[in-house]
Amino acid sequence: MASNDVYILGIYMTKFGKHSDRDVLDLGSEAILNALKDAGVSMKDMGVMAAGQLMGGVGIAQQLQKQIGQTGIPAYNVTNACATGATAMRVVYMSIASGECDYGLAVGVEKLAGAGLLAGGSRADSGDTWKPQGRQGAIVPTDGLIGTDTMPGTFAQIGLEYGHRYGGVTFEDFAKISEKNHANSALNPLAAYQKVFTLEEIMNDIMISYPNTRPMCSANCDGAAAAVLVSGAKLKTLSREQQRRAVKVSASILTTDPYEEACQVLPNVNTLTKLAAKQGYEKAGIGPEDLNLVELHDCFATAELVHYDNLGLCPEGGAVDFLRAGHPYRTGKTPVNVSGGLQSKGHPIAATGIANIWEICHHLRGEAGPRQIEGAKVGLAHVIGLGNACGVHILEKSAL
Amino acid sequence: MANQVPLVDYLVLGDKPHLVANECTKCGARFFDRRSACASCSNTDFKKVDVATEGTLQTFSIVHMAAPGLPVPFVSAIINCGGTSVRTNVINIEAKPENIQLGMKVRLATYSMGADSAGTEAIAFGFEPAK
Ligand SMILES: [Zn+2]
């Protein structure tokens, strides 16, 4: 292990779901204390902390410190939509890579159970006369009059746009992605939902935004995840068992979307994911063909399809063929979302970017139990936050 | 004739209703509200341009669940109007998958949203199938 590399020493995710008797501080603390325990270190060892919570108040990092240890270290409160957790990871990664400290803590936590439809902004009525307001001089909120601000509708359009560009994608293809992920969740005791659906059940469920039916949408839920990172130099001084279980962060990438025609009209989740994947593969010195498993941002079934292509898991335009050939299934060439994905594991927004990494680590350590991908050595975790931000982490099993 | 007001200021009413955009004078990127500088090339000069009123359907969704008060289902879509992407609803069509084909030709259409207490009529736009 090279001294200037960065490793994940300990990582933990809470059960995702509805935690009616516990607040964000309880959930965040559970994640942190158990990540520290998993790492075999304590809060006093941490040199930096980054914390994310999207739907909450100010200073989640300091609020959590008051629960688990106020040691005077720098704390970064980060938000980056659904890429918040991945951003917290990257902040800690950068602090360690810069040589500023040897240990750092990243955490993401969210309470979202029962939050309902996540839509865009709206505003109150402006009285009894039409009055243009805002940058577009709108006389009423335009959501629903000029297209949709809802997430299921936005991502439905992203999926069908892929279908228009390359042809040949059907409602059934998207539903099959959801069928796969729900089947995977049956093996994950921490998933919010562990219910297997048939293709017919998925296609005949309540339509949210065609072609996304209810089971094809990510589940709003509560949860937290935390990771302890360590420098390669410090890891060399730790026990052989800690070294064996450490997971190398071969690339930690964050991108925003470069301008392209239409990107301000419909969010473009493709350009920045392709950019992040390219940078990640270059930095890690591996290619998509080397990946033993991928956790990607399936906030909707229609999103998963386009990311097969964006992450280079298939040739350009080949996402539908990749799916139909069975490649993203547990038993396929590149298993995708063996955790159950956001559609069944759940999507407590700020926790998601660390929970995806937790899943990969579990397999690389050989600790994933019945859902273990045998012999997994390299994995990739991907998240997208609309706005847009893309986080990609490429992780490698310890050489020990 | 009663006074009219457009739903958004980039909808121009009159005999031939159409949309206008701010076009970057250097790279041609178009935006539907003001920009301090171009997101594509950072140039700071823009000119107003008319956007084509006919186009093709690039993508869509049939939205069944929306904010309270919005009638559903409706068709949300992105239209390619001669190289400029426009966000809209597809109107004057029954919101069913079998009625909508990716790549279908559509054209701008306007409709009344009703009058306010001062008698000013609000006019909105959508795109409808072009026969
Ligand atoms: Zn420009």
PDB file of C-alpha atoms and ligand atoms in Angstrom, chain A residues 259, chain B residues 23-31 37-46, ligand 1:
ATOM      1  CA  TYR A 259     -22.832  23.016 -20.915  1.00  0.00           C
TER       2      TYR A 259
ATOM      3  CA  GLU B  23     -29.106  34.155 -27.819  1.00  0.00           C
ATOM      4  CA  CYS B  24     -25.397  34.443 -27.139  1.00  0.00           C
ATOM      5  CA  THR B  25     -23.918  36.583 -29.921  1.00  0.00           C
ATOM      6  CA  LYS B  26     -20.714  34.554 -29.862  1.00  0.00           C
ATOM      7  CA  CYS B  27     -21.662  30.859 -29.683  1.00  0.00           C
ATOM      8  CA  GLY B  28     -25.408  30.927 -30.336  1.00  0.00           C
ATOM      9  CA  ALA B  29     -26.461  29.237 -27.075  1.00  0.00           C
ATOM     10  CA  ARG B  30     -30.043  30.147 -26.194  1.00  0.00           C
ATOM     11  CA  PHE B  31     -31.601  30.817 -22.787  1.00  0.00           C
ATOM     12  CA  ALA B  37     -22.784  35.593 -19.053  1.00  0.00           C
ATOM     13  CA  CYS B  38     -23.155  32.666 -21.408  1.00  0.00           C
ATOM     14  CA  ALA B  39     -23.063  29.241 -19.702  1.00  0.00           C
ATOM     15  CA  SER B  40     -21.371  27.826 -22.778  1.00  0.00           C
ATOM     16  CA  CYS B  41     -18.688  30.423 -23.617  1.00  0.00           C
ATOM     17  CA  SER B  42     -18.915  33.164 -20.929  1.00  0.00           C
ATOM     18  CA  ASN B  43     -19.579  35.902 -23.527  1.00  0.00           C
ATOM     19  CA  THR B  44     -21.698  38.711 -22.072  1.00  0.00           C
ATOM     20  CA  ASP B  45     -23.612  39.882 -25.174  1.00  0.00           C
ATOM     21  CA  PHE B  46     -27.020  38.512 -26.030  1.00  0.00           C
TER      22      PHE B  46
HETATM   23 ZN    ZN C   1     -21.930  31.687 -25.721  1.00  0.00          ZN
END
